[in-house]
Coordinates of C-alpha atoms in Angstrom, one line a residue:
X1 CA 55.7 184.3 71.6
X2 CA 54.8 181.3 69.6
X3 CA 54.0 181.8 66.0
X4 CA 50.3 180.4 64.9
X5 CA 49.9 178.3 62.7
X6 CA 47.4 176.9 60.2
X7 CA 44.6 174.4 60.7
X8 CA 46.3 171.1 60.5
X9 CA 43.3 168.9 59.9
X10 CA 41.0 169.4 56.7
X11 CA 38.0 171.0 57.0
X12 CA 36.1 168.0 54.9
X13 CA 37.4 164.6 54.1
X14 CA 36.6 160.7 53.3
X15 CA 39.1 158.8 54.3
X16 CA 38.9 154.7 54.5
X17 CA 40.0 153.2 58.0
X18 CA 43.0 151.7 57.9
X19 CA 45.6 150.5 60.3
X20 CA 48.8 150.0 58.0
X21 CA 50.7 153.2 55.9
X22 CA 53.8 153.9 54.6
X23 CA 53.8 157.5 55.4
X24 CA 56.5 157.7 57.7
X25 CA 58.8 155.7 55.4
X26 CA 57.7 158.5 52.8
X27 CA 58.6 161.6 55.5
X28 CA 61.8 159.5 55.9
X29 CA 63.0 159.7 52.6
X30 CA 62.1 163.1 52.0
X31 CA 62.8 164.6 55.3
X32 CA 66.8 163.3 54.2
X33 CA 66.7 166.2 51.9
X34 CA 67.1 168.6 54.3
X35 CA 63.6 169.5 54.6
X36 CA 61.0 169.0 56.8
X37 CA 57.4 168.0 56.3
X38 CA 54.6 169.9 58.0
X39 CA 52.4 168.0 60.0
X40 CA 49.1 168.6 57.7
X41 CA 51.6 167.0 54.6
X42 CA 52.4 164.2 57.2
X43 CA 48.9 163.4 57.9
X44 CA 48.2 163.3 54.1
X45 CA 50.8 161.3 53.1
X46 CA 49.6 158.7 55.9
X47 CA 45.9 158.5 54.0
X48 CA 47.6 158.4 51.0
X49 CA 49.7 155.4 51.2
X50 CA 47.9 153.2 53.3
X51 CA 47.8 149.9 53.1
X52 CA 45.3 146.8 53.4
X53 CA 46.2 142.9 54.5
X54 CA 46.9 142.2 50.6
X55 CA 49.5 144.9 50.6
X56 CA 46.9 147.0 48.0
X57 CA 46.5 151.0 48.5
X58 CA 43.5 151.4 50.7
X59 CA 42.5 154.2 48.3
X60 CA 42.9 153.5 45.1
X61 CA 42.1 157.4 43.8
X62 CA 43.5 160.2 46.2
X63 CA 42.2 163.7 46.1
X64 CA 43.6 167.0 47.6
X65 CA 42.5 170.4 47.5
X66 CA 44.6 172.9 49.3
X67 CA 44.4 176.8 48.3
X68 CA 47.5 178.1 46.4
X69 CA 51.5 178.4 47.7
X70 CA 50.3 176.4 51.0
X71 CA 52.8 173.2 49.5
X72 CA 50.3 170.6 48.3
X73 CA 52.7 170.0 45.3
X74 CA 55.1 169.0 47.8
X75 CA 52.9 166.1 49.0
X76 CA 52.7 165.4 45.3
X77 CA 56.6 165.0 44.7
X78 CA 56.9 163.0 48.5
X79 CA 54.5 160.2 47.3
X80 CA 56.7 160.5 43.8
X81 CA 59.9 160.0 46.0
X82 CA 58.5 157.2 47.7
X83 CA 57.2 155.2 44.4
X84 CA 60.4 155.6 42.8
X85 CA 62.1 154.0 45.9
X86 CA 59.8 151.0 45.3
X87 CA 59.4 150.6 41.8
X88 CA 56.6 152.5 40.6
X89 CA 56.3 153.5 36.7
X90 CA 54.7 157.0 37.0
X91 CA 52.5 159.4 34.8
X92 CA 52.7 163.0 36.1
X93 CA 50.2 165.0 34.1
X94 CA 49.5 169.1 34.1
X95 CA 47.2 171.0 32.4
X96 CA 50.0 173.8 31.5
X97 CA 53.7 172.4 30.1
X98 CA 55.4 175.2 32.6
X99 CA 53.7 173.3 35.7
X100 CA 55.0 169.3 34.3
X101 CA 58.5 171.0 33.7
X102 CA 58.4 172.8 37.5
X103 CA 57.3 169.7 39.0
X104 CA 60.2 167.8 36.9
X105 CA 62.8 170.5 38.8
X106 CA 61.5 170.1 41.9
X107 CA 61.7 166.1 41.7
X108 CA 65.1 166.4 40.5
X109 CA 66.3 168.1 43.1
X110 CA 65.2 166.6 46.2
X111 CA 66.1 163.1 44.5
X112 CA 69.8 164.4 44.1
X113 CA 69.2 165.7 47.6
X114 CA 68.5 162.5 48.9
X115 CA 71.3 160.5 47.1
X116 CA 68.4 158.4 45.2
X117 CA 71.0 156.9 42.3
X118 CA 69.6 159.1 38.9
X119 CA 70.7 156.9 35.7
X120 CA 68.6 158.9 33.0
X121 CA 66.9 162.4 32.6
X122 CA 65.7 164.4 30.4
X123 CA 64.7 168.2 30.9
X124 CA 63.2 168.8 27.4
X125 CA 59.9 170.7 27.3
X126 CA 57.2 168.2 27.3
X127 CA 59.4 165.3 27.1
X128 CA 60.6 165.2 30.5
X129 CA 61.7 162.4 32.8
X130 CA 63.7 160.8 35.2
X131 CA 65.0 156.8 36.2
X132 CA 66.6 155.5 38.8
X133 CA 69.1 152.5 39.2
X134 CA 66.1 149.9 40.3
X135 CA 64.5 150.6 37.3
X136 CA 61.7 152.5 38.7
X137 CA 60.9 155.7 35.9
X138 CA 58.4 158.9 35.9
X139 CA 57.3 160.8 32.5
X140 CA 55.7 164.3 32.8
X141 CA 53.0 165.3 30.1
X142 CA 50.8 168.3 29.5
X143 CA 47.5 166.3 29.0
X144 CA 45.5 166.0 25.9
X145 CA 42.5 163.9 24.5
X146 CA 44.9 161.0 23.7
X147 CA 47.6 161.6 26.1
X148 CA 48.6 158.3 27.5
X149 CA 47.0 155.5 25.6
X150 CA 49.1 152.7 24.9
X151 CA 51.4 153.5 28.0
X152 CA 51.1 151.7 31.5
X153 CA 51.7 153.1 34.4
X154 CA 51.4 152.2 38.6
X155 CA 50.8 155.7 39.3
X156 CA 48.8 158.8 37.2
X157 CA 49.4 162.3 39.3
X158 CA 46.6 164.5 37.8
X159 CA 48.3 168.1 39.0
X160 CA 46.0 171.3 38.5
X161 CA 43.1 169.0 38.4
X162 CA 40.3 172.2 38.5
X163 CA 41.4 171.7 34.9
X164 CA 41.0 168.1 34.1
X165 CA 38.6 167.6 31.2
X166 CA 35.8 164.5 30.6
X167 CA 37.7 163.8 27.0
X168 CA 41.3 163.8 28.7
X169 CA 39.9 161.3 31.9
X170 CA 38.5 158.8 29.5
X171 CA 42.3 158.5 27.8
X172 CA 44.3 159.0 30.6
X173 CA 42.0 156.9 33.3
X174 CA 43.2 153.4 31.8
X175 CA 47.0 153.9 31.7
X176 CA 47.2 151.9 35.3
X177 CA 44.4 149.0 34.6
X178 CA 47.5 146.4 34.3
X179 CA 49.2 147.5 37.7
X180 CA 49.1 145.1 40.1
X181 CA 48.8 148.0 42.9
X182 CA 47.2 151.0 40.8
X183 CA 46.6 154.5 42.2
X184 CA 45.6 158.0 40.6
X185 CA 46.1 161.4 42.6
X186 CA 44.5 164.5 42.0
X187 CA 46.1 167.4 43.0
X188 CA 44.2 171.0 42.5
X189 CA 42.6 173.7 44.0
X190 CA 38.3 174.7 43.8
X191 CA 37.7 175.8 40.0
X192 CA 37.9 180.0 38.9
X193 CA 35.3 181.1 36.9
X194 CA 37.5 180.3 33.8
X195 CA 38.0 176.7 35.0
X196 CA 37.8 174.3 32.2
X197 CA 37.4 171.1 34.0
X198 CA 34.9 169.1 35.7
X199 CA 36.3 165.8 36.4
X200 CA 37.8 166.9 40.0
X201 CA 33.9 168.9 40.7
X202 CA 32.2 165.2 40.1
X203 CA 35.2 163.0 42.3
X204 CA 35.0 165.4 45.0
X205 CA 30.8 165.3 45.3
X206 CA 30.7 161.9 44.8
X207 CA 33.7 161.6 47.3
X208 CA 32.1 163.3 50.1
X209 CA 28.6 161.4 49.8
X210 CA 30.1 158.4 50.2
X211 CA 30.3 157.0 46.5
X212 CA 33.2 155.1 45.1
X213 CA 34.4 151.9 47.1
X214 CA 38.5 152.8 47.1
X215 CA 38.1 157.0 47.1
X216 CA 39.6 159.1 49.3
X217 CA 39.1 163.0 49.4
X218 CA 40.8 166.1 51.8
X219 CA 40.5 169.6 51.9
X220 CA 40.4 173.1 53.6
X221 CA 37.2 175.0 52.8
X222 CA 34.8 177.2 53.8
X223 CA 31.6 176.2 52.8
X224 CA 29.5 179.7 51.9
X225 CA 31.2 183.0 50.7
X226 CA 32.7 184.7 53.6
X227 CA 34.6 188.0 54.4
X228 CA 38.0 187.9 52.8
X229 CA 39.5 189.9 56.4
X230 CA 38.5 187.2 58.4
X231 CA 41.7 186.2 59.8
X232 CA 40.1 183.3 61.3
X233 CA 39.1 181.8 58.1
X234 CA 42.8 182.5 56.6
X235 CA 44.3 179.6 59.2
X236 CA 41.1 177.3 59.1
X237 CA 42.1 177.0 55.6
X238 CA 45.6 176.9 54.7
X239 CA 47.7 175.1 56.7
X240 CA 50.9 176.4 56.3
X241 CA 49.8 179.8 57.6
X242 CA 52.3 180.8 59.7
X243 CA 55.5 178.5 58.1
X244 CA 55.6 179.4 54.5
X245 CA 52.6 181.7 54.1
X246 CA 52.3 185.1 56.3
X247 CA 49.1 187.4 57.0
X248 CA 51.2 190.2 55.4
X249 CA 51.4 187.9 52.2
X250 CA 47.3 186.8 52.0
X251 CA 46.8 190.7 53.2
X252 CA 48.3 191.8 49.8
X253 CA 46.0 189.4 47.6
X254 CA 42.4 191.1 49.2
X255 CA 41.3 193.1 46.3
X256 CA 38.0 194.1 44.5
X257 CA 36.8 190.2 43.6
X258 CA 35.8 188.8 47.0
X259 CA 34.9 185.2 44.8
X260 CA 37.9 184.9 43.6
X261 CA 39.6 185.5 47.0
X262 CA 37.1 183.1 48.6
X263 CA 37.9 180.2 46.0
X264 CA 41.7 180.7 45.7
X265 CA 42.4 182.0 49.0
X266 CA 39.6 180.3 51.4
X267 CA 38.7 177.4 49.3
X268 CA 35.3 177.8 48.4
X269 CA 33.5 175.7 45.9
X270 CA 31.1 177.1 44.5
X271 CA 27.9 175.3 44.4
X272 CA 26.8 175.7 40.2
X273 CA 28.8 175.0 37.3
X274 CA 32.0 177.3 36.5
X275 CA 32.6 176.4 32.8
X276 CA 31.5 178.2 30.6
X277 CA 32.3 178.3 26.6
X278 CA 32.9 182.0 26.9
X279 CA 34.6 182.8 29.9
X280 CA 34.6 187.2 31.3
X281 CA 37.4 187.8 30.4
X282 CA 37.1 187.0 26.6
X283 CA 34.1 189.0 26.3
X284 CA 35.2 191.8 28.6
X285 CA 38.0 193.0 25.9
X286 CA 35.0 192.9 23.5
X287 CA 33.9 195.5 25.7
X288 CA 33.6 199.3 24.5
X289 CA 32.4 202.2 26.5
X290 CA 30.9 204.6 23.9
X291 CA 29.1 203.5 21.2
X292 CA 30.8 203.5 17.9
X293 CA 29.5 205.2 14.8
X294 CA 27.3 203.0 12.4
X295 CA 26.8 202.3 8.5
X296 CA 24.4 200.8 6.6
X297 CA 21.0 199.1 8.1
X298 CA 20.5 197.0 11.3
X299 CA 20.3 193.2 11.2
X300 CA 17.2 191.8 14.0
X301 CA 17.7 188.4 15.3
X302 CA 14.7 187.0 17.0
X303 CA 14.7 183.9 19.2
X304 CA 11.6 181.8 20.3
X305 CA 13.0 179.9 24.0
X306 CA 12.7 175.7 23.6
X307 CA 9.9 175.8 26.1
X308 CA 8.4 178.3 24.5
X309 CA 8.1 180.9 27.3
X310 CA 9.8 183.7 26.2
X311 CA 10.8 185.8 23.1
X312 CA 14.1 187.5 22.3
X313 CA 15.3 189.8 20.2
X314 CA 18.8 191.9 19.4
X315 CA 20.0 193.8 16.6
X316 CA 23.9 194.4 15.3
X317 CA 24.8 196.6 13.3
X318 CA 28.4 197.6 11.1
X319 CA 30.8 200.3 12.5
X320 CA 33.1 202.7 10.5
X321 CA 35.9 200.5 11.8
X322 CA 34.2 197.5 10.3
X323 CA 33.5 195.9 13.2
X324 CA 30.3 194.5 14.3
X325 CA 28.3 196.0 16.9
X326 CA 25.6 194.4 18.9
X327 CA 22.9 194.7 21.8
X328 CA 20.1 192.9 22.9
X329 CA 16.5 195.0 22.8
X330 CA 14.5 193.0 25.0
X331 CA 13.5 189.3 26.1
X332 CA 9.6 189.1 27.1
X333 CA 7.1 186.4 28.0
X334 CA 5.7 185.2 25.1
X335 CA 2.4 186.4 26.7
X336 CA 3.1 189.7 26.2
X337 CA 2.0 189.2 21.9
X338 CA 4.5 190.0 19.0
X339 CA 3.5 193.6 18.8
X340 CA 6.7 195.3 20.5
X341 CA 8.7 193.2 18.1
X342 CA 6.8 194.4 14.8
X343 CA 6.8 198.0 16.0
X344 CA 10.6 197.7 17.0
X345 CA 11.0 196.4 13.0
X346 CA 8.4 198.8 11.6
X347 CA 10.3 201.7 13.0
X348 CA 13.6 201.4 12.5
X349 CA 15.8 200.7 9.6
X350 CA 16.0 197.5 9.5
X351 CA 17.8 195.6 6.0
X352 CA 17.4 191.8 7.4
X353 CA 15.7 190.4 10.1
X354 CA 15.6 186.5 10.9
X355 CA 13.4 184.4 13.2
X356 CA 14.3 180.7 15.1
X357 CA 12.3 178.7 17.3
X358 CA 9.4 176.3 16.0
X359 CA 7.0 177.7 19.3
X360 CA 6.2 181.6 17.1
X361 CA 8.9 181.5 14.7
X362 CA 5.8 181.3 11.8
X363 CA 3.4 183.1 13.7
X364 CA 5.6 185.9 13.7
X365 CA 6.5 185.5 9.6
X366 CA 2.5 186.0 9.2
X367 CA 2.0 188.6 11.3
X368 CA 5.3 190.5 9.4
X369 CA 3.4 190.0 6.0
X370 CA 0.1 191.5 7.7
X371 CA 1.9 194.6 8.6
X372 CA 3.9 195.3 5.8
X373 CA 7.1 193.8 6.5
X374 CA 9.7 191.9 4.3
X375 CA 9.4 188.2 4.9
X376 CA 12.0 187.0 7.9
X377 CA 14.7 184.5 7.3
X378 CA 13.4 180.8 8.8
X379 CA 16.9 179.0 9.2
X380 CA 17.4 175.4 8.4
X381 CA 19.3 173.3 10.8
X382 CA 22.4 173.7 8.9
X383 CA 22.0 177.6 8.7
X384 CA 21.9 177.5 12.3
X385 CA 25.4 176.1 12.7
X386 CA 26.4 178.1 10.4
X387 CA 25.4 180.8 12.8
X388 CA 27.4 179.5 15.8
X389 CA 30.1 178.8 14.1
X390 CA 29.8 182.5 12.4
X391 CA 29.4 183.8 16.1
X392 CA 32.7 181.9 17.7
X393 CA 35.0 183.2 14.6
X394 CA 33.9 186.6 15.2
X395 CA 34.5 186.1 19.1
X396 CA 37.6 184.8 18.4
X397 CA 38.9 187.2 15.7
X398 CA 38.0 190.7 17.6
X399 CA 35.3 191.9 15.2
X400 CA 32.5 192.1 17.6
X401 CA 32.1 195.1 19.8
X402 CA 29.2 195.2 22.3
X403 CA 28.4 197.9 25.5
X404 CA 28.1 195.3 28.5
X405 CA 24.8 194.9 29.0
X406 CA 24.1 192.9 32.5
X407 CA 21.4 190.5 31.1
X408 CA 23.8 189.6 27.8
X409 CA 27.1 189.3 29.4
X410 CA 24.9 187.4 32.0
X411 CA 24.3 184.5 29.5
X412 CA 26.8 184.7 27.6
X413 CA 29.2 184.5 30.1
X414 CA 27.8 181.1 31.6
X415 CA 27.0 178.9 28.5
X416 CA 28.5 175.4 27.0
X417 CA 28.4 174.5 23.7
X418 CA 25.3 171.4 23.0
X419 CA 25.6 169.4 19.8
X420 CA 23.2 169.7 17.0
X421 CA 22.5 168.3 13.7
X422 CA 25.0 165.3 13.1
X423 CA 27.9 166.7 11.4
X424 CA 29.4 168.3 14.2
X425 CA 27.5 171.2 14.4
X426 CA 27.1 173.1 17.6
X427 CA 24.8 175.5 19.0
X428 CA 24.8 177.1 23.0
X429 CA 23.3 176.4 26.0
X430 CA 23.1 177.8 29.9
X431 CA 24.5 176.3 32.9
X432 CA 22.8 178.5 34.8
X433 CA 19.0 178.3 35.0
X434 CA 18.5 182.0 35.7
X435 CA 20.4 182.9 32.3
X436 CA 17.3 183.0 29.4
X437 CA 20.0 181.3 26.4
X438 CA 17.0 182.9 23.9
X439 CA 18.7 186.1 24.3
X440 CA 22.5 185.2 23.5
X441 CA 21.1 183.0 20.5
X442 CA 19.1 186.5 19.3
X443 CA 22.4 188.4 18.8
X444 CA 23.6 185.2 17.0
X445 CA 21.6 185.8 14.9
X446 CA 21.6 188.9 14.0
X447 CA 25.4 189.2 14.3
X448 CA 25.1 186.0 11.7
X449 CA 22.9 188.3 9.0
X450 CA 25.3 191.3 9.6
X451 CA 28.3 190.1 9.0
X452 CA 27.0 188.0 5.6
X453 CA 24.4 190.6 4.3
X454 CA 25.9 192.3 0.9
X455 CA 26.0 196.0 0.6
X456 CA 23.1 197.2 -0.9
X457 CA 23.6 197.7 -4.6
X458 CA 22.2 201.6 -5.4
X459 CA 20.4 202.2 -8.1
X460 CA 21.8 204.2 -10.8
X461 CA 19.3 205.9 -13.6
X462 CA 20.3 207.7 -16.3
X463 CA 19.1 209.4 -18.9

């Protein structure tokens, strides 16, 4: 019986007509190795090197999103092959130094493989890369902000592009301006939900509706969450179903996350914005499942929204292991008066309680003096940073603990940092318009005015 294999053609693309490639030269040089190229990496390399009546690449900027082990690096090192064979200074980029110094290996090897004449290489961590007799050369770098500047190149290979950055495309986007036949690749699969990039999101869309005069754009997708035992859906979208991936092998990787099966496995893009400041995971080991004993007082943090809507408010609160504790109370329409939060302060034992947001934020300070209550903290501007910045060293040094509340990890979970003041100060924002930020910045807040409050000094008499 004949083995099935996968879907061959992408499931979305934007290719320029052309009538003149180099592909086959490409396969021909690689297929000397000892290997052969599928028909799907064939078909790619075809798009990929075309050619126009001036001899230019028909697509100047190449993208290709294939789900994991299905070989799309290998399409990667063929084009690599075939620019060394014709002179091509190249720039092979990663977002991880393990993934430049694998892609430096697998080079090396099929070059030796196909008797291309090596004259210099270098296998160093983060300082690899390889020449050949005609002079042709490729470097492989782990990007950064300033990575490449100063350096020109004919080709820029942007591998594990979900992770390509805005900072790191405006250094790196320039390094082939004085080629005479420029071309930039990107090479990755559809961004996790701890995805850091958003460069390859934006080149795909724009892609697909037709923007960009020299782009070109592949992939094998399913376009809506779908059942991860469809079988069906396992050879619509990886192509080499069947030659160097099994069903036994994608069988194995069904688990409990269905998204993360139906981004890594089926290719799904999802639809909204994946980065987020704080990704799960981080705040997951944050995580504790009994609540801790307490000292001292609480610490209320209470956040007016921007548009004025709504009202948050959270408390935290210092454990015997010194850590801090926090939880959010409530978030409430604005509507709905102050009173819950002046009974909420009345009530309990509350040392410090401070108030943001220029829609109540004074309101509430009155109403606090009617009933009693110490006078609220008003931050500046710069006490407000001072916050944030308060917040992410406490993130990032274990001290806060917190019980996983839905609506809190919600938020916090999907935000990006927005610049305030003009010193470099930061506060946080939502990528997700369901996620009310008030609530996140409340337990700033109050995690802010716990972790910098004093002990209270007790009063000694005598007599």
């Amino acid at each position: 019986m004949e083995t099935r294999i996968g879907n061959q053609i992408p499931t979305q693309s934007r290719i320029i007509p052309y009538t003149k490639t180099y592909g086959q030269d490409a396969i021909d040089i690689y297929n000397s190795t000892g290997r052969t190229a599928q028909e799907w990496q064939e078909l790619l390399l075809s798009d990929i090197l075309a050619y126009n009546d001036e001899n230019l690449y028909v697509h100047t900027k190449f993208g290709l999103a294939v789900s994991r082990r299905n070989g799309k690096n290998e399409v990667v090192t063929i084009r690599e092959m075939w620019g060394l064979q014709n002179g091509e200074h190249i720039l092979h980029t990663a977002h991880r130094t393990t993934t430049t110094h694998v892609a430096w290996e697998r080079l090396y090897d099929l070059l030796c493989k196909a008797n291309i004449g090596i004259v210099s290489s270098y296998r160093a961590y983060g300082k690899e890369h390889i020449e050949i007799s005609n002079g042709a050369r490729i470097e492989f770098r782990t990007r950064t902000a300033k990575g490449g500047l100063g350096e020109g190149y004919d080709l820029l290979v942007i591998d594990e592009a979900q992770e390509y950055q805005d900072d790191q495309e405006s250094a790196l986007k320039y390094v082939v301006s004085d080629s005479k036949n420029p071309q930039t690749i990107f090479c990755g699969t559809p961004p996790t939900t701890v995805s850091s990039g958003t460069v390859f999101t934006k080149y795909r869309d724009a892609t697909l509706q037709g923007e960009g005069e020299n782009a070109g754009w592949s992939e094998w997708s399913v376009e809506k969450m779908s059942d991860p035992n469809d079988k069906e859906l396992w050879y619509l979208t990886n192509p080499s179903l069947g030659t160097i991936l099994t069903e036994r092998k994608i069988q194995d990787e069904i688990g409990n996350d269905d998204l993360d099966f139906n981004i890594q496995r089926l290719g799904l893009w999802i639809k909204y914005s994946l980065k987020s400041e704080i990704s799960s995971v981080e705040w997951d080991k944050l995580k504790i499942t009994q609540i801790p004993k307490f000292k001292g007082k609480l610490f209320v943090g209470v956040k007016y929204g921007y548009d004025g809507t709504n009202v948050a408010l959270s408390i935290a609160v210092k454990t015997n292991e010194d850590k801090i504790f926090v939880e959010s109370i409530d978030c409430r329409s604005v509507r709905s008066g102050n009173t819950w939060i002046l009974e909420f302060i009345k009530n309990a034992d509350v040392q410090k309680v401070v108030v943001d947001g220029a829609s109540g934020q004074n309101i509430l300070a009155n109403e606090m003096k009617d009933y009693g209550l110490k006078p609220p903290v008003l931050p500046t501007v710069k006490e407000v940073i001072t916050a944030n910045s308060v917040f992410e060293q406490a993130l990032y040094s274990d001290t806060i603990r917190h019980n996983n509340q839905p609506s809190l990890t919600q938020v916090v979970t999907n935000c990006e940092k927005r610049a305030i003041g003009t010193g470099g100060g930061f506060s946080y924002k939502s990528i997700k318009a369901e996620s009310d930020i008030a609530l996140m910045h409340s337990m700033i807040f109050a995690l802010w005015a716990c972790s910098t409050a004093k002990e209270p000094v007790k009063q000694k008499i005598t007599y």
